[in-house]
Amino acid sequence: ALEHLCNIYGIEYKKKKTSPIPVLIKEINNFVAKFYSLQLDNDYFQGKEYLINKRKQNLSTIKEFSIGYAPSTSECGWDLLYKELIRQKFSIELAEKIGLIKKSDKGSYYDTYHGRIIFPIHNLAGDVIGFNTRLVVEDKKYKLPRYLLSLETEVFSRKEIYYGLHLTKKHIEKKNICVLVEGIFDFLRLYEQGIKNCIPLLGGQLNDLHKVKIDTYYLMMDADKAGINYNSKIGSRLIRDNKVVRICRNNKDPDDLTRKEIISSIKGSEDFIAWYVNKIYKYEDSIEHKLNVLNEVGKLLVGLPQENILLYGDFIGRKLGLPLKVVLSHLLSLTLNYSEVLKELFQIKENIVE
């Protein structure tokens, strides 16, 4: 309507330029990260005490990763962030869309995060694209999730992000080695102890890392059943991508390790397949058990190059005390043309021996 009136009276109408949605999302996220970082500095709130006294985090690391705190409702009400967004003239509709605030049944707005440590997640350019959050006090009554991740947006996909990668990418590529851990606090412990070529999985999910050059992975999962399962799942995927995979020898969660224990765990690491065989191989006097172990290992090796299968087959055969032909027959039976491949491999083996 305004443009139409300007045309009637011959007045030049200048359209107000609007930024693309991805730019607006990053702008509001960058502001929110700084806002929650300021709340962490408030000594009346419990965030800093939790991080420094309970989780034993260094203040310098907290600052480096812009970690913040969303006060609980008892500390600062329901709408601290919402009121600040209003004051700063941010779009409330956009803030609701990307999950920073919510609307009640009565139409009033309230903050999404309460009583949570705020971990901003950056893209490689350093912009905040989303958040991971951790509940400070466990809620037994309402059973709130311990960790709460941002909603998917135009700039944030859970399958394409890694916490802290904007700072660790250069260290990973310099060494061409990446240490994988489960959680953010595991990651922060390694980082502040000088092991900066690392990233956390966030829920055990190995996302796409095509933007980072990595040939060797060290898996330092938690020392529990879930950690063992993550080792198996992630290790099998990585070796199919022709990566070197080693399993660290840590008998405690990484968050509880000293620097000396972290280094020892890495130096004492074991090849993934050797680790897997040792994990499931229990009865040396049982042929049936050996064949079961062989079948389980075979599932991990599906799709590997022939030369890899030959080398692994030789190792597995010696480990289980089985003839090489038996081992390779089992492993190669998972391929469509296994008889031809088997014949070719043994011809290669015989030529090497001669």
Short mmCIF file of C-alpha atoms in Angstrom, two decimals:
data_model
loop_
_atom_site.label_atom_id
_atom_site.label_comp_id
_atom_site.label_asym_id
_atom_site.label_seq_id
_atom_site.Cartn_x
_atom_site.Cartn_y
_atom_site.Cartn_z
CA ALA A 1 0.00 0.00 0.00
CA LEU A 2 2.79 2.43 0.85
CA GLU A 3 4.59 1.67 -2.39
CA HIS A 4 1.34 2.31 -4.32
CA LEU A 5 0.86 5.74 -2.68
CA CYS A 6 4.42 6.72 -3.44
CA ASN A 7 3.89 5.86 -7.10
CA ILE A 8 0.73 8.05 -7.23
CA TYR A 9 2.50 11.12 -5.85
CA GLY A 10 5.78 10.51 -7.65
CA ILE A 11 7.78 9.82 -4.52
CA GLU A 12 10.68 7.38 -4.74
CA TYR A 13 9.94 4.27 -2.70
CA LYS A 14 12.87 2.41 -1.27
CA LYS A 15 12.14 -1.13 -0.23
CA LYS A 16 13.61 -2.17 3.08
CA LYS A 17 16.17 -4.88 2.52
CA THR A 18 15.56 -8.02 4.52
CA SER A 19 18.27 -10.54 5.33
CA PRO A 20 17.86 -14.18 4.29
CA ILE A 21 16.48 -16.50 6.99
CA PRO A 22 19.81 -18.34 7.53
CA VAL A 23 21.52 -15.02 8.24
CA LEU A 24 18.79 -13.99 10.68
CA ILE A 25 19.00 -17.34 12.47
CA LYS A 26 22.75 -17.00 12.96
CA GLU A 27 22.33 -13.43 14.17
CA ILE A 28 19.80 -14.36 16.83
CA ASN A 29 21.80 -17.45 17.86
CA ASN A 30 25.00 -15.42 18.20
CA PHE A 31 23.16 -12.98 20.44
CA VAL A 32 21.56 -15.73 22.55
CA ALA A 33 24.96 -17.40 23.06
CA LYS A 34 26.40 -14.14 24.41
CA PHE A 35 23.30 -13.56 26.54
CA TYR A 36 23.53 -16.96 28.24
CA SER A 37 27.30 -16.55 28.63
CA LEU A 38 26.60 -13.42 30.72
CA GLN A 39 24.19 -15.38 32.92
CA LEU A 40 26.97 -17.86 33.68
CA ASP A 41 29.02 -15.00 35.13
CA ASN A 42 26.24 -14.18 37.59
CA ASP A 43 27.36 -15.62 40.93
CA TYR A 44 23.77 -15.74 42.16
CA PHE A 45 23.03 -18.43 39.60
CA GLN A 46 24.24 -22.04 39.95
CA GLY A 47 25.74 -22.47 36.47
CA LYS A 48 29.34 -21.52 37.14
CA GLU A 49 29.49 -23.44 40.42
CA TYR A 50 28.22 -26.56 38.63
CA LEU A 51 30.82 -26.32 35.85
CA ILE A 52 33.82 -25.42 37.99
CA ASN A 53 33.19 -27.30 41.24
CA LYS A 54 31.20 -30.33 40.13
CA ARG A 55 32.43 -30.87 36.58
CA LYS A 56 35.96 -29.54 37.27
CA GLN A 57 36.06 -27.36 34.15
CA ASN A 58 38.64 -24.64 33.63
CA LEU A 59 37.36 -21.10 33.33
CA SER A 60 39.57 -20.52 30.27
CA THR A 61 37.98 -23.49 28.46
CA ILE A 62 34.50 -22.28 29.41
CA LYS A 63 35.27 -18.88 27.87
CA GLU A 64 36.93 -20.34 24.78
CA PHE A 65 33.81 -22.33 23.90
CA SER A 66 31.40 -19.55 24.96
CA ILE A 67 29.60 -21.89 27.37
CA GLY A 68 26.64 -20.27 29.12
CA TYR A 69 23.82 -20.89 31.54
CA ALA A 70 20.02 -20.57 31.28
CA PRO A 71 18.76 -19.78 34.80
CA SER A 72 16.11 -21.99 36.37
CA THR A 73 12.58 -20.67 36.88
CA SER A 74 13.26 -20.34 40.61
CA GLU A 75 16.32 -18.20 39.86
CA CYS A 76 14.91 -15.86 37.24
CA GLY A 77 11.35 -16.71 36.15
CA TRP A 78 10.07 -18.16 32.91
CA ASP A 79 10.80 -15.48 30.32
CA LEU A 80 14.23 -13.92 30.89
CA LEU A 81 15.41 -14.52 27.32
CA TYR A 82 12.05 -13.64 25.78
CA LYS A 83 12.04 -10.20 27.40
CA GLU A 84 15.59 -9.54 26.21
CA LEU A 85 14.71 -10.56 22.64
CA ILE A 86 11.84 -8.07 22.76
CA ARG A 87 14.18 -5.32 23.99
CA GLN A 88 16.69 -6.09 21.26
CA LYS A 89 13.92 -6.11 18.62
CA PHE A 90 14.54 -9.66 17.39
CA SER A 91 11.77 -11.51 15.58
CA ILE A 92 9.76 -13.42 18.19
CA GLU A 93 8.23 -15.55 15.44
CA LEU A 94 11.70 -16.63 14.30
CA ALA A 95 12.84 -17.27 17.89
CA GLU A 96 9.83 -19.54 18.35
CA LYS A 97 10.40 -21.30 15.03
CA ILE A 98 13.98 -22.25 15.86
CA GLY A 99 13.06 -23.39 19.38
CA LEU A 100 14.51 -20.68 21.61
CA ILE A 101 11.12 -19.78 23.08
CA LYS A 102 7.69 -21.41 23.22
CA LYS A 103 4.10 -20.16 23.32
CA SER A 104 1.76 -21.31 26.09
CA ASP A 105 -1.87 -22.32 25.59
CA LYS A 106 -2.83 -18.87 26.88
CA GLY A 107 -0.75 -17.15 24.21
CA SER A 108 2.12 -15.94 26.40
CA TYR A 109 5.75 -16.74 25.58
CA TYR A 110 8.32 -18.43 27.81
CA ASP A 111 11.93 -19.57 27.42
CA THR A 112 12.68 -23.11 26.23
CA TYR A 113 15.75 -23.63 28.41
CA HIS A 114 15.71 -23.42 32.21
CA GLY A 115 18.38 -24.57 34.66
CA ARG A 116 20.62 -25.76 31.83
CA ILE A 117 24.24 -25.35 30.79
CA ILE A 118 24.23 -23.90 27.28
CA PHE A 119 26.78 -25.22 24.77
CA PRO A 120 26.73 -23.14 21.58
CA ILE A 121 27.39 -25.17 18.43
CA HIS A 122 29.32 -23.28 15.76
CA ASN A 123 29.79 -23.82 12.07
CA LEU A 124 33.33 -23.82 10.68
CA ALA A 125 33.09 -20.05 10.11
CA GLY A 126 32.50 -19.53 13.84
CA ASP A 127 28.82 -18.57 13.73
CA VAL A 128 26.46 -20.11 16.30
CA ILE A 129 24.01 -22.32 14.42
CA GLY A 130 22.40 -24.15 17.36
CA PHE A 131 22.77 -25.31 20.94
CA ASN A 132 23.20 -28.40 23.03
CA THR A 133 22.09 -28.06 26.65
CA ARG A 134 22.62 -30.03 29.83
CA LEU A 135 20.29 -30.06 32.84
CA VAL A 136 22.13 -28.97 36.00
CA VAL A 137 19.76 -30.54 38.55
CA GLU A 138 18.13 -33.84 37.58
CA ASP A 139 14.33 -33.52 37.54
CA LYS A 140 12.81 -36.69 39.04
CA LYS A 141 9.28 -35.33 39.13
CA TYR A 142 8.86 -34.27 35.50
CA LYS A 143 11.64 -36.48 34.08
CA LEU A 144 13.05 -33.76 31.85
CA PRO A 145 15.68 -34.90 29.34
CA ARG A 146 19.24 -34.55 30.62
CA TYR A 147 20.41 -33.22 27.25
CA LEU A 148 18.30 -31.11 24.92
CA LEU A 149 19.44 -30.21 21.41
CA SER A 150 18.27 -27.38 19.14
CA LEU A 151 15.52 -27.95 16.60
CA GLU A 152 16.46 -28.55 12.98
CA THR A 153 16.62 -25.29 11.04
CA GLU A 154 17.91 -23.94 7.73
CA VAL A 155 21.40 -23.78 9.26
CA PHE A 156 21.30 -26.62 11.80
CA SER A 157 21.11 -30.32 10.96
CA ARG A 158 21.79 -32.89 13.66
CA LYS A 159 23.36 -35.18 11.06
CA GLU A 160 25.89 -32.59 9.92
CA ILE A 161 27.22 -30.96 13.08
CA TYR A 162 30.01 -31.58 15.56
CA TYR A 163 30.49 -29.65 18.75
CA GLY A 164 33.79 -27.74 18.89
CA LEU A 165 34.93 -28.63 15.37
CA HIS A 166 35.41 -24.93 14.52
CA LEU A 167 38.32 -24.95 17.00
CA THR A 168 39.63 -28.52 16.67
CA LYS A 169 39.59 -28.92 12.86
CA LYS A 170 43.05 -27.42 12.42
CA HIS A 171 44.50 -29.70 15.12
CA ILE A 172 42.85 -32.79 13.61
CA GLU A 173 44.09 -32.04 10.09
CA LYS A 174 47.60 -31.21 11.31
CA LYS A 175 47.96 -34.65 12.90
CA ASN A 176 45.61 -36.45 10.48
CA ILE A 177 44.31 -38.16 13.62
CA CYS A 178 41.01 -37.72 15.44
CA VAL A 179 40.13 -38.92 18.93
CA LEU A 180 36.40 -39.64 19.17
CA VAL A 181 34.66 -39.42 22.55
CA GLU A 182 31.01 -39.75 23.52
CA GLY A 183 29.99 -36.53 25.25
CA ILE A 184 30.77 -32.84 25.51
CA PHE A 185 32.35 -33.10 28.97
CA ASP A 186 34.60 -35.93 27.73
CA PHE A 187 35.60 -33.67 24.85
CA LEU A 188 36.28 -30.67 27.10
CA ARG A 189 38.43 -32.79 29.41
CA LEU A 190 40.66 -33.92 26.53
CA TYR A 191 40.80 -30.43 25.05
CA GLU A 192 41.88 -28.72 28.26
CA GLN A 193 44.48 -31.47 28.81
CA GLY A 194 46.09 -30.61 25.48
CA ILE A 195 44.48 -33.30 23.30
CA LYS A 196 42.85 -30.85 20.90
CA ASN A 197 42.48 -33.14 17.89
CA CYS A 198 39.19 -34.57 19.17
CA ILE A 199 35.42 -34.32 18.73
CA PRO A 200 32.39 -35.65 20.67
CA LEU A 201 29.75 -37.86 19.07
CA LEU A 202 26.71 -36.43 20.89
CA GLY A 203 24.50 -39.47 21.40
CA GLY A 204 26.78 -41.97 19.70
CA GLN A 205 26.02 -40.61 16.23
CA LEU A 206 28.95 -40.48 13.79
CA ASN A 207 28.05 -37.76 11.30
CA ASP A 208 29.59 -36.91 7.96
CA LEU A 209 33.15 -35.62 8.27
CA HIS A 210 33.89 -35.10 4.57
CA LYS A 211 35.00 -31.51 5.24
CA VAL A 212 37.83 -32.72 7.47
CA LYS A 213 40.82 -34.77 6.33
CA ILE A 214 41.18 -37.71 8.72
CA ASP A 215 42.81 -41.08 8.04
CA THR A 216 43.20 -42.39 11.59
CA TYR A 217 40.65 -42.55 14.40
CA TYR A 218 41.13 -43.36 18.07
CA LEU A 219 37.89 -44.32 19.82
CA MET A 220 37.82 -43.37 23.50
CA MET A 221 34.30 -44.25 24.54
CA ASP A 222 32.92 -44.50 28.08
CA ALA A 223 33.97 -47.55 30.07
CA ASP A 224 30.53 -49.18 30.07
CA LYS A 225 28.35 -51.44 27.92
CA ALA A 226 27.12 -48.52 25.81
CA GLY A 227 30.70 -47.46 25.15
CA ILE A 228 31.61 -50.96 23.99
CA ASN A 229 28.62 -50.97 21.65
CA TYR A 230 29.66 -47.58 20.23
CA ASN A 231 33.15 -48.94 19.60
CA SER A 232 31.67 -51.83 17.62
CA LYS A 233 29.20 -49.74 15.62
CA ILE A 234 31.49 -46.84 14.81
CA GLY A 235 34.62 -48.92 14.27
CA SER A 236 32.89 -51.18 11.74
CA ARG A 237 31.65 -48.18 9.79
CA LEU A 238 35.05 -46.48 9.72
CA ILE A 239 37.01 -49.51 8.51
CA ARG A 240 34.56 -49.80 5.60
CA ASP A 241 35.66 -46.27 4.71
CA ASN A 242 39.23 -47.58 4.68
CA LYS A 243 40.19 -45.70 7.85
CA VAL A 244 42.69 -46.80 10.47
CA VAL A 245 40.72 -47.46 13.65
CA ARG A 246 42.19 -48.00 17.10
CA ILE A 247 40.41 -48.61 20.42
CA CYS A 248 41.84 -46.79 23.42
CA ARG A 249 42.47 -48.67 26.65
CA ASN A 250 40.64 -46.52 29.20
CA ASN A 251 39.04 -48.19 32.22
CA LYS A 252 37.28 -44.95 33.22
CA ASP A 253 35.15 -42.43 31.38
CA PRO A 254 37.34 -39.86 29.56
CA ASP A 255 35.86 -37.08 31.71
CA ASP A 256 37.44 -38.74 34.78
CA LEU A 257 40.93 -39.24 33.30
CA THR A 258 44.07 -37.27 34.10
CA ARG A 259 46.35 -36.16 31.26
CA LYS A 260 48.75 -39.01 32.06
CA GLU A 261 45.89 -41.54 31.89
CA ILE A 262 44.63 -40.05 28.62
CA ILE A 263 48.07 -40.35 27.00
CA SER A 264 48.50 -43.89 28.34
CA SER A 265 45.08 -44.87 26.97
CA ILE A 266 46.00 -43.59 23.51
CA LYS A 267 49.47 -45.12 23.46
CA GLY A 268 48.08 -48.46 24.64
CA SER A 269 45.36 -48.54 21.98
CA GLU A 270 44.55 -51.68 20.00
CA ASP A 271 43.61 -52.30 16.35
CA PHE A 272 39.83 -52.40 16.01
CA ILE A 273 39.55 -55.92 14.59
CA ALA A 274 42.02 -57.29 17.16
CA TRP A 275 39.98 -55.58 19.90
CA TYR A 276 36.73 -57.00 18.56
CA VAL A 277 38.06 -60.55 18.32
CA ASN A 278 39.49 -60.36 21.84
CA LYS A 279 36.17 -59.00 23.11
CA ILE A 280 34.04 -61.90 21.86
CA TYR A 281 36.54 -64.81 21.80
CA LYS A 282 36.20 -66.74 25.06
CA TYR A 283 36.44 -70.55 24.57
CA GLU A 284 39.63 -71.74 22.91
CA ASP A 285 38.55 -75.40 23.02
CA SER A 286 35.23 -74.94 21.22
CA ILE A 287 35.15 -75.24 17.43
CA GLU A 288 31.53 -74.04 17.36
CA HIS A 289 32.48 -70.93 19.32
CA LYS A 290 35.38 -70.20 16.98
CA LEU A 291 33.09 -70.41 13.98
CA ASN A 292 30.56 -68.12 15.68
CA VAL A 293 33.33 -65.61 16.34
CA LEU A 294 34.38 -65.90 12.70
CA ASN A 295 30.83 -65.21 11.54
CA GLU A 296 30.52 -62.16 13.80
CA VAL A 297 33.83 -60.70 12.61
CA GLY A 298 32.84 -61.46 9.02
CA LYS A 299 29.84 -59.15 9.34
CA LEU A 300 32.21 -56.26 10.14
CA LEU A 301 34.39 -56.95 7.09
CA VAL A 302 31.66 -57.01 4.45
CA GLY A 303 32.59 -54.74 1.56
CA LEU A 304 36.29 -54.39 2.40
CA PRO A 305 38.90 -54.69 -0.41
CA GLN A 306 40.22 -58.18 -1.11
CA GLU A 307 43.70 -57.40 0.18
CA ASN A 308 42.23 -56.24 3.50
CA ILE A 309 40.27 -59.46 3.86
CA LEU A 310 43.38 -61.51 3.11
CA LEU A 311 45.41 -59.73 5.79
CA TYR A 312 42.61 -59.82 8.35
CA GLY A 313 41.95 -63.44 7.51
CA ASP A 314 45.57 -64.35 8.21
CA PHE A 315 45.45 -62.55 11.58
CA ILE A 316 42.07 -64.01 12.58
CA GLY A 317 43.12 -67.51 11.58
CA ARG A 318 46.20 -67.35 13.80
CA LYS A 319 44.20 -65.84 16.65
CA LEU A 320 41.48 -68.51 16.54
CA GLY A 321 43.77 -71.37 15.59
CA LEU A 322 41.86 -72.06 12.36
CA PRO A 323 43.28 -72.87 8.89
CA LEU A 324 43.49 -69.84 6.60
CA LYS A 325 41.33 -71.51 3.93
CA VAL A 326 38.54 -72.06 6.47
CA VAL A 327 38.70 -68.44 7.61
CA LEU A 328 38.72 -66.96 4.12
CA SER A 329 35.93 -69.28 2.97
CA HIS A 330 33.74 -67.90 5.74
CA LEU A 331 34.71 -64.29 5.17
CA LEU A 332 34.39 -64.39 1.39
CA SER A 333 31.12 -66.33 1.42
CA LEU A 334 29.52 -62.97 2.15
CA THR A 335 30.42 -61.75 -1.36
CA LEU A 336 28.59 -62.71 -4.57
CA ASN A 337 31.61 -64.17 -6.40
CA TYR A 338 33.40 -65.58 -3.39
CA SER A 339 34.65 -68.76 -5.10
CA GLU A 340 36.49 -66.79 -7.81
CA VAL A 341 37.84 -64.33 -5.24
CA LEU A 342 38.97 -67.16 -2.96
CA LYS A 343 40.80 -68.86 -5.81
CA GLU A 344 42.50 -65.61 -6.79
CA LEU A 345 43.53 -64.84 -3.23
CA PHE A 346 45.12 -68.25 -2.67
CA GLN A 347 46.96 -67.96 -5.98
CA ILE A 348 48.38 -64.65 -4.69
CA LYS A 349 49.25 -66.29 -1.36
CA GLU A 350 51.05 -69.18 -3.07
CA ASN A 351 53.03 -66.82 -5.30
CA ILE A 352 54.14 -64.83 -2.25
CA VAL A 353 55.29 -68.01 -0.49
CA GLU A 354 57.22 -69.23 -3.54
#
